[in-house]
CSV table of C-alpha atoms in Angstrom, one decimal:
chain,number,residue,atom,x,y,z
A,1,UNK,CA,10.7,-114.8,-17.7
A,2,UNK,CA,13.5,-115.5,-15.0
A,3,UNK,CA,12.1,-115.4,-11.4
A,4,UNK,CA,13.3,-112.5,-9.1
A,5,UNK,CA,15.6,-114.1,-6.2
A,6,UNK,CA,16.8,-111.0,-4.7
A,7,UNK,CA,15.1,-107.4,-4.1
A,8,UNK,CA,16.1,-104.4,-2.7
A,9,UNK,CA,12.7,-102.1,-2.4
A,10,UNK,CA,13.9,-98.4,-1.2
A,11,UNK,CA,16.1,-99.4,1.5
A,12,UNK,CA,17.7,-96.8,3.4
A,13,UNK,CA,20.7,-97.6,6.3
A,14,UNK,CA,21.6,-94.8,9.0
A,15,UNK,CA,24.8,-94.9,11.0
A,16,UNK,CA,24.6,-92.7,14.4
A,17,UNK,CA,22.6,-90.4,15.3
A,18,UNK,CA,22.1,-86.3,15.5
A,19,UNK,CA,25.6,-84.8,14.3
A,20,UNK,CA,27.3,-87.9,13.9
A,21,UNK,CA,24.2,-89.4,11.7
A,22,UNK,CA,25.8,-90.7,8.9
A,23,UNK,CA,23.3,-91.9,5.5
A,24,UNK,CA,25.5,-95.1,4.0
A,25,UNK,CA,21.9,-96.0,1.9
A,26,UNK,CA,19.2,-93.5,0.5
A,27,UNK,CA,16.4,-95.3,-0.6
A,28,UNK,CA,18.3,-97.9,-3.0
A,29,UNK,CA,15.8,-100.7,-4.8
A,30,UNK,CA,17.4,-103.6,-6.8
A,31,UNK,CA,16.0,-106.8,-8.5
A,32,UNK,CA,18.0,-109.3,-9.4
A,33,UNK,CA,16.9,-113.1,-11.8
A,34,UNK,CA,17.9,-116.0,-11.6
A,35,UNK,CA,20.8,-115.8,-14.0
A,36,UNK,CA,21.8,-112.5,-14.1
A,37,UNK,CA,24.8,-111.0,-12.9
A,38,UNK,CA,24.1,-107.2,-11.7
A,39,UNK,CA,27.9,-105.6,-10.6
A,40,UNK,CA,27.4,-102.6,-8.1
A,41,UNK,CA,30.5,-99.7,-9.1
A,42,UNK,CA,31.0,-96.5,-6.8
A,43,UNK,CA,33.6,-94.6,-5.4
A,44,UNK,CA,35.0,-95.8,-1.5
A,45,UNK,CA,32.0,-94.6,0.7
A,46,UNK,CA,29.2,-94.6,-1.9
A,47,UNK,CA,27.2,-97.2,0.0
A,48,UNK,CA,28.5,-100.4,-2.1
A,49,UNK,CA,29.3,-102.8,0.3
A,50,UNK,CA,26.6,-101.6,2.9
A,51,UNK,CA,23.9,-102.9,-0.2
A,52,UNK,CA,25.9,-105.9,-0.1
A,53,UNK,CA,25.6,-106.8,3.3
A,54,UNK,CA,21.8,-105.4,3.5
A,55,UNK,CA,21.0,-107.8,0.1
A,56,UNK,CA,22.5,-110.7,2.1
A,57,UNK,CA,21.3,-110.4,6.1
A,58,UNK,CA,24.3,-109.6,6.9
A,59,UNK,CA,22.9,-106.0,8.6
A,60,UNK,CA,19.1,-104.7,8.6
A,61,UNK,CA,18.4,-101.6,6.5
A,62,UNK,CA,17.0,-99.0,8.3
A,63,UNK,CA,13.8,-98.2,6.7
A,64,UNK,CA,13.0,-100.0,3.4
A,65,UNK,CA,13.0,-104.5,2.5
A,66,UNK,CA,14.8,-107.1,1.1
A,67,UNK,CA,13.1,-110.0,-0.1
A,68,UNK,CA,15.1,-112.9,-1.1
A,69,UNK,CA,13.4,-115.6,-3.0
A,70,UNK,CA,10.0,-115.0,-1.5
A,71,UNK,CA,10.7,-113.7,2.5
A,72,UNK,CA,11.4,-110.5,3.9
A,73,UNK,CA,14.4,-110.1,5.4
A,74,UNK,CA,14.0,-107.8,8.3
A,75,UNK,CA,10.1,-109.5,9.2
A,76,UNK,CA,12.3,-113.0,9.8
A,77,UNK,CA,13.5,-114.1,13.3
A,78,UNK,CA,16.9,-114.4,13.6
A,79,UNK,CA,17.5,-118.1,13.8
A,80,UNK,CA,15.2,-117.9,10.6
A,81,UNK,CA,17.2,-115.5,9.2
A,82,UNK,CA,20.7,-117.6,9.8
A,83,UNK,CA,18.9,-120.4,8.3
A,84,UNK,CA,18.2,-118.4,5.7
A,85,UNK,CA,21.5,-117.5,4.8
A,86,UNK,CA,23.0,-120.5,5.1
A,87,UNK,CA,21.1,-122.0,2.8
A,88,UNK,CA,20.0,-119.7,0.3
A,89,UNK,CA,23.2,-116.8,0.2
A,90,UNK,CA,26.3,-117.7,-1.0
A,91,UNK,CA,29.4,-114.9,-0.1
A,92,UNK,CA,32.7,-114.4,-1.6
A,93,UNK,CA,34.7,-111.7,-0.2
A,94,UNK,CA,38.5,-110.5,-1.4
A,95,UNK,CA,40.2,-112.4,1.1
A,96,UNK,CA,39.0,-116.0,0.4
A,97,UNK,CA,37.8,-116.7,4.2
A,98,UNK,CA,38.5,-120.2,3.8
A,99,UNK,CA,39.3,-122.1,7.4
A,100,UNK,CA,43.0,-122.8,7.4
A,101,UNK,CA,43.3,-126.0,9.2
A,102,UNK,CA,40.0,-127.3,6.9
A,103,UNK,CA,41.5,-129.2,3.9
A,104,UNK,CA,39.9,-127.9,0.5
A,105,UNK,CA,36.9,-130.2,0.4
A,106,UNK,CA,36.2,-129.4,3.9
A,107,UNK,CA,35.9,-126.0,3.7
A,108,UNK,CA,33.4,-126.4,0.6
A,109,UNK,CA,31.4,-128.6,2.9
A,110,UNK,CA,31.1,-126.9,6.0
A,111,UNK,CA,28.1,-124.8,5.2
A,112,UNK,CA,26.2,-128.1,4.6
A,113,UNK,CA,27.2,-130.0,7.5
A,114,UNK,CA,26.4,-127.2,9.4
A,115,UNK,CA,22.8,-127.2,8.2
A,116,UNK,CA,23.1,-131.0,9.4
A,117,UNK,CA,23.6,-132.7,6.3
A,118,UNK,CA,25.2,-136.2,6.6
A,119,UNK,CA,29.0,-135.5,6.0
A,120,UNK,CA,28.9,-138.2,3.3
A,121,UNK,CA,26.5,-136.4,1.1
A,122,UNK,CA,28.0,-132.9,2.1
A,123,UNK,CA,31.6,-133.7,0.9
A,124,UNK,CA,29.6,-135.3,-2.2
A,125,UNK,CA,28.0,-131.7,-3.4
A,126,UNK,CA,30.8,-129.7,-2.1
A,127,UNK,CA,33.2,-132.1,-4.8
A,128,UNK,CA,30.7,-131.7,-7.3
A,129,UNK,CA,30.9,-127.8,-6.6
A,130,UNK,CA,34.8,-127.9,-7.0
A,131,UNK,CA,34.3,-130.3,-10.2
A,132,UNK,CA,32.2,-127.4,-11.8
A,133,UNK,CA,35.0,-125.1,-10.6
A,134,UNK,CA,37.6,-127.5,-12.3
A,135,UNK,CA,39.1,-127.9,-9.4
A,136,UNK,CA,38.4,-131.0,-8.5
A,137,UNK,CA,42.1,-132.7,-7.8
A,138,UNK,CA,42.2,-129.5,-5.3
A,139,UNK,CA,39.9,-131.5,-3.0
A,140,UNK,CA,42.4,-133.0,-0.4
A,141,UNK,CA,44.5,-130.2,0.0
A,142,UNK,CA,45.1,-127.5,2.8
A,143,UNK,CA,44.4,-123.6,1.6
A,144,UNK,CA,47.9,-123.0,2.0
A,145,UNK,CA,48.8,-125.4,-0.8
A,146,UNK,CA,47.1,-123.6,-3.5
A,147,UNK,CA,47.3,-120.4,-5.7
A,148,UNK,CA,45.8,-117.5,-4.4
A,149,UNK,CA,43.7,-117.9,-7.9
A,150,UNK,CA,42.5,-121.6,-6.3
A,151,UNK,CA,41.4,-120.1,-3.5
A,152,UNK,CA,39.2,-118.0,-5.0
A,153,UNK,CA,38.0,-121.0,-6.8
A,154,UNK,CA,37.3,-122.5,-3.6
A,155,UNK,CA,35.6,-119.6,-2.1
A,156,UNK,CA,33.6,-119.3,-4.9
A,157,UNK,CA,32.8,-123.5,-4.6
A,158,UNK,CA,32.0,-122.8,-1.4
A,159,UNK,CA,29.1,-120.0,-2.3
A,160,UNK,CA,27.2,-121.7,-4.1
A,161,UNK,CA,27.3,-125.7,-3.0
A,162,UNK,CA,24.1,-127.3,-1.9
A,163,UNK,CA,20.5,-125.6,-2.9
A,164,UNK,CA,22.2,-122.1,-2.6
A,165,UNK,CA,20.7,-119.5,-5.3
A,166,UNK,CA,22.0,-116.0,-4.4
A,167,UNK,CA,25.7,-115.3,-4.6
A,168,UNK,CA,26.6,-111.8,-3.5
A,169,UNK,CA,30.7,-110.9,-4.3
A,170,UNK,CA,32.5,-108.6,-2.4
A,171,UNK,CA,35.5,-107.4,-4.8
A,172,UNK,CA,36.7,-111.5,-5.7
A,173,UNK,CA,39.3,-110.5,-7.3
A,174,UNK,CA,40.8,-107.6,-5.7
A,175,UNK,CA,43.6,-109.6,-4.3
A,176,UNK,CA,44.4,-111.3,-8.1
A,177,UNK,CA,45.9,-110.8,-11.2
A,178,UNK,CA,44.6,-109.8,-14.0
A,179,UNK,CA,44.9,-114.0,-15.7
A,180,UNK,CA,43.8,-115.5,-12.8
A,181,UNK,CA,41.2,-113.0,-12.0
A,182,UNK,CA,39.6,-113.5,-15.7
A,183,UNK,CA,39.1,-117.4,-14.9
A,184,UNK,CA,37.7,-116.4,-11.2
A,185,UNK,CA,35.2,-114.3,-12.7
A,186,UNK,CA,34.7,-116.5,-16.1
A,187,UNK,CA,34.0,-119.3,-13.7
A,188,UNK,CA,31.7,-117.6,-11.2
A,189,UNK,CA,29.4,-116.3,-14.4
A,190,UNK,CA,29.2,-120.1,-15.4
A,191,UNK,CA,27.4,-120.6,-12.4
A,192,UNK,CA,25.5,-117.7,-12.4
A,193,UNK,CA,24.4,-118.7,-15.9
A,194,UNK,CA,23.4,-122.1,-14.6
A,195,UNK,CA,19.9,-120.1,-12.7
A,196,UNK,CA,22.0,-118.4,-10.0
A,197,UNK,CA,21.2,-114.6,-9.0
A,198,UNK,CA,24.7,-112.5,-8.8
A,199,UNK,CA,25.3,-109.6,-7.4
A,200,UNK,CA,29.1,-108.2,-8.1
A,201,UNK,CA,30.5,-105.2,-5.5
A,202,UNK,CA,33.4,-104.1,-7.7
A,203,UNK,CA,35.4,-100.8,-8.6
A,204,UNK,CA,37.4,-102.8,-11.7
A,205,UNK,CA,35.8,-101.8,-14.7
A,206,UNK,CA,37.0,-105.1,-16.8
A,207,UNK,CA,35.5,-107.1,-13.9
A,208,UNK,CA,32.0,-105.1,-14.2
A,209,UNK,CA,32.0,-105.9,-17.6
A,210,UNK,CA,31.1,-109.7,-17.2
A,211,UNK,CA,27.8,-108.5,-15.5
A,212,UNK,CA,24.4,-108.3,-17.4
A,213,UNK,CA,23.9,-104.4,-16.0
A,214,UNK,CA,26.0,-102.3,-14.5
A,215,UNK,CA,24.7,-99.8,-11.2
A,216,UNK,CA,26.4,-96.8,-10.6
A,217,UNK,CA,26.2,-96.3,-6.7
A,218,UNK,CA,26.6,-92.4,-5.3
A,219,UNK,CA,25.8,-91.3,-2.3
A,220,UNK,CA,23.9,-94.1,-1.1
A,221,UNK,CA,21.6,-94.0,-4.1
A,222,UNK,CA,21.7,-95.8,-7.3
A,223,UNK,CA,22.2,-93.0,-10.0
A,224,UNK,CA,22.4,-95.2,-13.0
A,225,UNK,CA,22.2,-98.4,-14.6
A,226,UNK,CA,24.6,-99.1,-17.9
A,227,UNK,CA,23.3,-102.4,-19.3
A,228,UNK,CA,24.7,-104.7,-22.4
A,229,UNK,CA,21.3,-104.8,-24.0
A,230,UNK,CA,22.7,-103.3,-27.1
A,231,UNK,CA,24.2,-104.9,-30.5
A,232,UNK,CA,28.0,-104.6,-31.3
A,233,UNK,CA,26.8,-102.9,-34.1
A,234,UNK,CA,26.3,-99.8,-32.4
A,235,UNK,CA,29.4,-99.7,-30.7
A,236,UNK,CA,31.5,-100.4,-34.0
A,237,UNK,CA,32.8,-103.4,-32.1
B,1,UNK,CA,51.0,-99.8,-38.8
B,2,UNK,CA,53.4,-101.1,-40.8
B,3,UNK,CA,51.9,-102.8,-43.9
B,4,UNK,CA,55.4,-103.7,-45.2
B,5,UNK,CA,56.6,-105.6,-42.5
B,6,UNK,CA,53.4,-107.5,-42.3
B,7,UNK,CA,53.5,-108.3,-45.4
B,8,UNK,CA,57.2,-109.5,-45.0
B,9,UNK,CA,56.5,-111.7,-41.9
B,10,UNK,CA,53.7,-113.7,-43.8
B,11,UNK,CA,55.9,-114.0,-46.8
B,12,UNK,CA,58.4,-115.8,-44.5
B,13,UNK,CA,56.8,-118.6,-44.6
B,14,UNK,CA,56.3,-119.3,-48.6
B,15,UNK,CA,55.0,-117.8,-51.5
B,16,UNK,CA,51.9,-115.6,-51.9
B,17,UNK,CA,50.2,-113.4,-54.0
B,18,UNK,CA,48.5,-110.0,-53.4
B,19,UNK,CA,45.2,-111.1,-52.8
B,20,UNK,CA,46.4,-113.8,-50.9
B,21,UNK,CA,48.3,-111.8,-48.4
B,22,UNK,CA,45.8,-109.4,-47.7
B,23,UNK,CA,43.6,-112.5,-46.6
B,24,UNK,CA,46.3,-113.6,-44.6
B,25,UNK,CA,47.3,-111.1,-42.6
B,26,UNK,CA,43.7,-110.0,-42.2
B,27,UNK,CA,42.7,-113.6,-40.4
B,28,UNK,CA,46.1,-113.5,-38.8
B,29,UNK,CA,45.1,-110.0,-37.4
B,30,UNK,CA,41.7,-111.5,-35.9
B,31,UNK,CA,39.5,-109.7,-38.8
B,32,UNK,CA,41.1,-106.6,-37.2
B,33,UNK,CA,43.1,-105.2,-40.1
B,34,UNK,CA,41.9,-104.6,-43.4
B,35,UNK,CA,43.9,-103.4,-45.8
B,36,UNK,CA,43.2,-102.1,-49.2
B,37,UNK,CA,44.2,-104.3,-52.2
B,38,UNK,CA,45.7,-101.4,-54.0
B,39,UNK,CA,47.9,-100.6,-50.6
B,40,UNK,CA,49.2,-104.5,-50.9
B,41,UNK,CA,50.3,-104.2,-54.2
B,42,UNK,CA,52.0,-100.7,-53.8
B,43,UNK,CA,53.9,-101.7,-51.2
B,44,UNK,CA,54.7,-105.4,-52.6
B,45,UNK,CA,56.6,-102.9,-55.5
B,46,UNK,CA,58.3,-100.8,-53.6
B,47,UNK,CA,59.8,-104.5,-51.0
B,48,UNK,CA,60.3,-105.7,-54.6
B,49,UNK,CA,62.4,-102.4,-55.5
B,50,UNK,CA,63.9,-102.4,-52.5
B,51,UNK,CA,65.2,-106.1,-52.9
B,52,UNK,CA,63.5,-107.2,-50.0
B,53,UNK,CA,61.0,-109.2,-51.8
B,54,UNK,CA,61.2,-111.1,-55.2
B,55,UNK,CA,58.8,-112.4,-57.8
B,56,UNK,CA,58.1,-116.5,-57.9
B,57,UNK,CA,56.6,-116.3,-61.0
B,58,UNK,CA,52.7,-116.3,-61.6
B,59,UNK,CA,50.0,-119.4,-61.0
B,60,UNK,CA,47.3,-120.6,-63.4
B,61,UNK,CA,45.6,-117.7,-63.1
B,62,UNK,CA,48.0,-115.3,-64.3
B,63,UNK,CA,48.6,-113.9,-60.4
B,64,UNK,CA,52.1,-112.9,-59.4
B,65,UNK,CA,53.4,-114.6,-56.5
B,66,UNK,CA,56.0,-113.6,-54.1
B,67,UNK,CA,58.6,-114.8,-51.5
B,68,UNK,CA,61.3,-113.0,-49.4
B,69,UNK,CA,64.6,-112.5,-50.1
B,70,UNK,CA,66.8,-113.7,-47.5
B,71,UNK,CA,67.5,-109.7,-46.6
B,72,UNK,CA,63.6,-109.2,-46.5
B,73,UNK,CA,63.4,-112.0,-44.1
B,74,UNK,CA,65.8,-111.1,-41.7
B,75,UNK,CA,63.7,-107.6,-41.6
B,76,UNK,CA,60.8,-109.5,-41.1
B,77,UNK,CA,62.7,-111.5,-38.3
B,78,UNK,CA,63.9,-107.8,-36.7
B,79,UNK,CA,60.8,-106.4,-37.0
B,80,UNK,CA,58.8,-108.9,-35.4
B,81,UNK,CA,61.1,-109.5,-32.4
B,82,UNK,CA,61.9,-105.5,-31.7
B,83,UNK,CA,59.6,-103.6,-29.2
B,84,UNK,CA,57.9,-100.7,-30.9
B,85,UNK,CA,58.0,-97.0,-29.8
B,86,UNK,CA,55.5,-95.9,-27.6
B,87,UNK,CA,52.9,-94.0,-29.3
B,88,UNK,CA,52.1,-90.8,-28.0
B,89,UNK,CA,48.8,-90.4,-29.7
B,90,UNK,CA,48.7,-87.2,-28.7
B,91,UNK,CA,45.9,-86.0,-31.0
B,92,UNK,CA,44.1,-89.0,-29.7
B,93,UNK,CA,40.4,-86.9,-30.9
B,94,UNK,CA,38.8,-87.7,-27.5
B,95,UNK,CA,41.9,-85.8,-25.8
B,96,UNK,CA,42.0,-82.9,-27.6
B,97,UNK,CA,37.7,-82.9,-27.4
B,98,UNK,CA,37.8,-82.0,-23.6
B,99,UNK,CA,41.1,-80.0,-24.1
B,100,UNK,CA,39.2,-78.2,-26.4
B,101,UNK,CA,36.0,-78.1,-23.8
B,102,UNK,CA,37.4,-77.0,-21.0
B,103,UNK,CA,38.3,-73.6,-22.9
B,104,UNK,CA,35.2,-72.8,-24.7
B,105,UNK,CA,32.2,-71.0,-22.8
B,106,UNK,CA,29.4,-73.0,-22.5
B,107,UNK,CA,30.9,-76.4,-22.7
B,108,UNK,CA,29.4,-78.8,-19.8
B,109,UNK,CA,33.0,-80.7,-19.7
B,110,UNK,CA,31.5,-83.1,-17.0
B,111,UNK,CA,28.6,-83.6,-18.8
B,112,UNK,CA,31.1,-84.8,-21.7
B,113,UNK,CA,33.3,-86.5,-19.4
B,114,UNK,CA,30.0,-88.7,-17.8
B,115,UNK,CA,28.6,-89.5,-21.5
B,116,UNK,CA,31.9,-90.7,-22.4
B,117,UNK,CA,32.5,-92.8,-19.4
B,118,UNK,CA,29.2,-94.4,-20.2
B,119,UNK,CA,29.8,-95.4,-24.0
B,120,UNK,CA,33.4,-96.6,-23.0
B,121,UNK,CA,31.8,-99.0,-20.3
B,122,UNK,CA,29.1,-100.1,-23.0
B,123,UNK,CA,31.6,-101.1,-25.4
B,124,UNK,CA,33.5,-103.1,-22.6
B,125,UNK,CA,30.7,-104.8,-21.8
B,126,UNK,CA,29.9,-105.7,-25.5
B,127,UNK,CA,33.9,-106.5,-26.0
B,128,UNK,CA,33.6,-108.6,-22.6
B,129,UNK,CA,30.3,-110.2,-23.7
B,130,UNK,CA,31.6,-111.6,-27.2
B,131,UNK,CA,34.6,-112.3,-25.3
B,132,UNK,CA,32.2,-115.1,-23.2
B,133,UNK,CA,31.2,-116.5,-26.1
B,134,UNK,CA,34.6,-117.6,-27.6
B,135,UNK,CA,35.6,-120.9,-26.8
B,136,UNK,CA,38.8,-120.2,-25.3
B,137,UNK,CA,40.2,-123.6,-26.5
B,138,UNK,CA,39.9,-123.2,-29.8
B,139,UNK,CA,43.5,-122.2,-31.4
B,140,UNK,CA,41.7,-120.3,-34.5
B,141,UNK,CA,40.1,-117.9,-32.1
B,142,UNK,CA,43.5,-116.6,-30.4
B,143,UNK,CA,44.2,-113.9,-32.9
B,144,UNK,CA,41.0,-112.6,-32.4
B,145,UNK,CA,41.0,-112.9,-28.5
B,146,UNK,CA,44.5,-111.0,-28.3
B,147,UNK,CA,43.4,-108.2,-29.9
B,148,UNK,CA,40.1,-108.4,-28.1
B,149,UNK,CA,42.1,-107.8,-25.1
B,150,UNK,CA,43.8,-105.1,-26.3
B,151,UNK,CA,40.8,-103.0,-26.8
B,152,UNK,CA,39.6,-104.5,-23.5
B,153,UNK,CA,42.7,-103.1,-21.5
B,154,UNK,CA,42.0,-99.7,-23.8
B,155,UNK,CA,39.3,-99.5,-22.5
B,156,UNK,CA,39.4,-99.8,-18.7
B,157,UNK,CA,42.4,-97.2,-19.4
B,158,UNK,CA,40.5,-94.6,-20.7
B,159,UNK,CA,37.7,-95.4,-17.9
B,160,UNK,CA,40.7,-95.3,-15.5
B,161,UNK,CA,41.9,-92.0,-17.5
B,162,UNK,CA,38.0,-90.0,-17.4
B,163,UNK,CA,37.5,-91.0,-14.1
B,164,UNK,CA,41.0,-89.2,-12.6
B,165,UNK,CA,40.3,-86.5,-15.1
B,166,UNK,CA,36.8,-85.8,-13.2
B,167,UNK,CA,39.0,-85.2,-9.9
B,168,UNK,CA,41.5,-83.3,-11.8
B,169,UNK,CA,38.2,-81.2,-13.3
B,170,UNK,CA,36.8,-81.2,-9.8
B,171,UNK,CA,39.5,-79.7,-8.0
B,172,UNK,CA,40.3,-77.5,-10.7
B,173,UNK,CA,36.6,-75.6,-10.3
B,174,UNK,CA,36.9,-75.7,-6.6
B,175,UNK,CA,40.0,-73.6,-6.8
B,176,UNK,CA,38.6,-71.0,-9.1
B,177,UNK,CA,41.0,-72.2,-11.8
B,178,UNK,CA,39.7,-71.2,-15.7
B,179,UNK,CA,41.5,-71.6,-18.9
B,180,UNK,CA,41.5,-68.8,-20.3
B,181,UNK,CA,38.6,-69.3,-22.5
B,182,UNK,CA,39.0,-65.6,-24.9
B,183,UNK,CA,40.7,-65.7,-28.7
B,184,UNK,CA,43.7,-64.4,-28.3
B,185,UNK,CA,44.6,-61.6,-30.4
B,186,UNK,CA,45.3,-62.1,-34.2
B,187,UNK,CA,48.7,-62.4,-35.1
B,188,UNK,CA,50.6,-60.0,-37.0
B,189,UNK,CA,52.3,-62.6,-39.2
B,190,UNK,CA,51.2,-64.5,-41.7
B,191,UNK,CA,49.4,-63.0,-45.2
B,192,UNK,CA,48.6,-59.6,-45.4
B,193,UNK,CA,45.0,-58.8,-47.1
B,194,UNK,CA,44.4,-59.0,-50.4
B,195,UNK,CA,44.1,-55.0,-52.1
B,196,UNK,CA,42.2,-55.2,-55.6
């Protein structure tokens, strides 16, 4: 039985108050394994991205916890809480994010030399990250060398390098096409295969499909879960 | 689906009998296609009639084999370099389902609409999932993993299709607009009634 890494237990996130009080979560609860991929799908404004950014620290719910590995998000300090993150969550987002004037290697290390690793070791994992990404001859090179597609790569590199174990994706392939978006995500569920806990925002359907289960956000509350535990038998596949 | 020009585009490349072809153009087709034996030799008659094929005499066990002639090959050349029409399916049976729904009393179209969106994202995920498991480098699998895709992209386009069809549903209710969802009145054609 795979250990939980990331849970959501009834959270709830309230924008404004009185008239202009706006409910982006209603009591949403989520566990995610180590190795499982769980893709969040909704309309704009169902409350996808707000459980994204709850899951990883990025914002505190309103009512409700998040426990990731085995603290409590909203109980934690805040310098607790960056440590936290830095160690433990790993973010890709559409738009890469990579530092511009970092070459590719550097950027992969950053998170680890920012936790005061040596920068020897640092640039050591963050090659073996890009290695697993096979994109290792990428290393030396600036962002704006390299494929949209690379970036990505890199992005995804970046989320997971060092003792990271929760990955939390934000549409990665929203700004790809459809080729280089199938090795993106083919690559990011070999490392969530490899004991990682995933948790995919997306609205492409194909993209979705890569995931273990499938949540179906609406109005701030999880309405349903469509999960592969099925034979292709049944489908006449 | 043309069975005749498949059958053409193996021959191309050498000489095969009946049972043969139907093997090869099923593992050429990714397991995807299988056609009856009967339907092979049918249509392996009628290519022969037509000139298009021609008999290479009959191996140790008495089977017929066949090559192209060099008119049947440049059809099989044509045909596998043309674009083909776009089908209209327009009787595609899930289509004319919820055309059907939306005019009979009763019919909970977005129940139908939400139970359909559900199995179609099921059987992405089990197309995606055996999809994973391929090993992408091996050349015997490519058959398979075009047509994979093809139902892949099928499928995200009717996802894509139910879910604008829920807004179209949507807006339709909120504007009061019905089918019209009576029978219409019989028509005065057609045959009159039997008098004993």
């Amino acid at each position: 039985m795979s250990k939980v890494l990331l849970e959501l237990i009834d959270v709830q996130k309230t924008y404004g108050t009185g008239e202009n009080e706006v409910h982006a979560l209603r009591g949403a609860s989520l566990q995610v394994k180590a190795g499982e991929l769980v893709a969040i799908m909704g309309a704009s404004g169902s409350g996808k991205s707000t459980l994204l950014t709850i899951a990883g620290g990025l914002e505190v719910p309103t009512t409700g916890d998040v426990r990731v590995l085995d603290s409590s998000l909203p109980t934690l300090k805040p310098t607790q809480l960056a440590t936290l993150r830095r160690q433990t969550i790993g973010y890709v987002f559409q738009d890469f994010n990579l530092i511009p004037s970092l070459t590719v290697i550097e950027n992969v290390a950053l998170p680890l030399e920012l936790d005061g690793m040596k920068v020897r070791k640092a640039r050591k994992a963050a090659l073996d990250a890009l290695v697993s990404m096979e994109i290792g001859e990428l290393a030396n090179r600036f962002p704006d060398e390299i494929s949209g597609g690379q970036r990505q790569r890199v992005a995804i590199a970046r989320s997971f390098v060092g003792p990271r174990q929760v990955l939390l994706a934000d549409e990665p392939t929203g700004a790809l096409d459809s080729k280089t978006s199938e090795a993106v995500i083919r690559a990011l569920r070999k490392r969530i295969d490899a004991g990682i806990a995933g948790v995919l925002v997306t609205h492409d359907a194909k993209l979705a499909a890569w995931a273990d289960r499938i949540l179906v956000i609406r109005d701030g509350q999880i309405v349903e879960e469509i999960s592969n535990n099925i034979t292709p038998e049944q489908f006449g596949a | 689906m043309s069975v005749r020009a498949s059958i053409l585009a193996v021959l191309t490349m050498g000489e095969c009998h009946g049972y043969q072809l139907r093997q090869e153009i099923e593992s050429r087709t990714g397991g995807s296609w299988q056609i009856n034996i009967g339907q092979i030799y049918s249509t392996l008659e009628r290519l022969e009639r037509d000139g298009l094929v021609e008999s290479a005499g009959s191996n140790e066990q008495g089977q017929t084999r066949y090559r192209a002639t060099a008119t049947g090959s440049v059809e099989a050349q044509l045909w596998l370099t043309s674009a083909i029409e776009a089908s209209p399916e327009a009787r595609n049976e899930l289509a004319m389902k919820l055309a059907l729904a939306v005019t009979i009393p009763g019919c909970d179209v977005e129940k139908l609409v939400h139970a359909q969106r559900v199995q179609t994202m099921r059987t992405l995920q089990v197309l995606t999932a055996t999809k994973r498991d391929v090993d992408q480098n091996d050349p015997a699998e490519l058959p398979w993993l075009l047509v994979a895709d093809l139902n892949i992209f099928n499928c995200e386009a009717e996802l894509r299709w139910l879910e604008h069809i829920e807004g179209t549903l949507a807006r339709s209710a909120a504007r009061g607009l019905n089918p019209n969802q009576t029978l219409s009145q019989p028509a005065k054609r057609g045959r009159p009634t039997k008098t004993n």
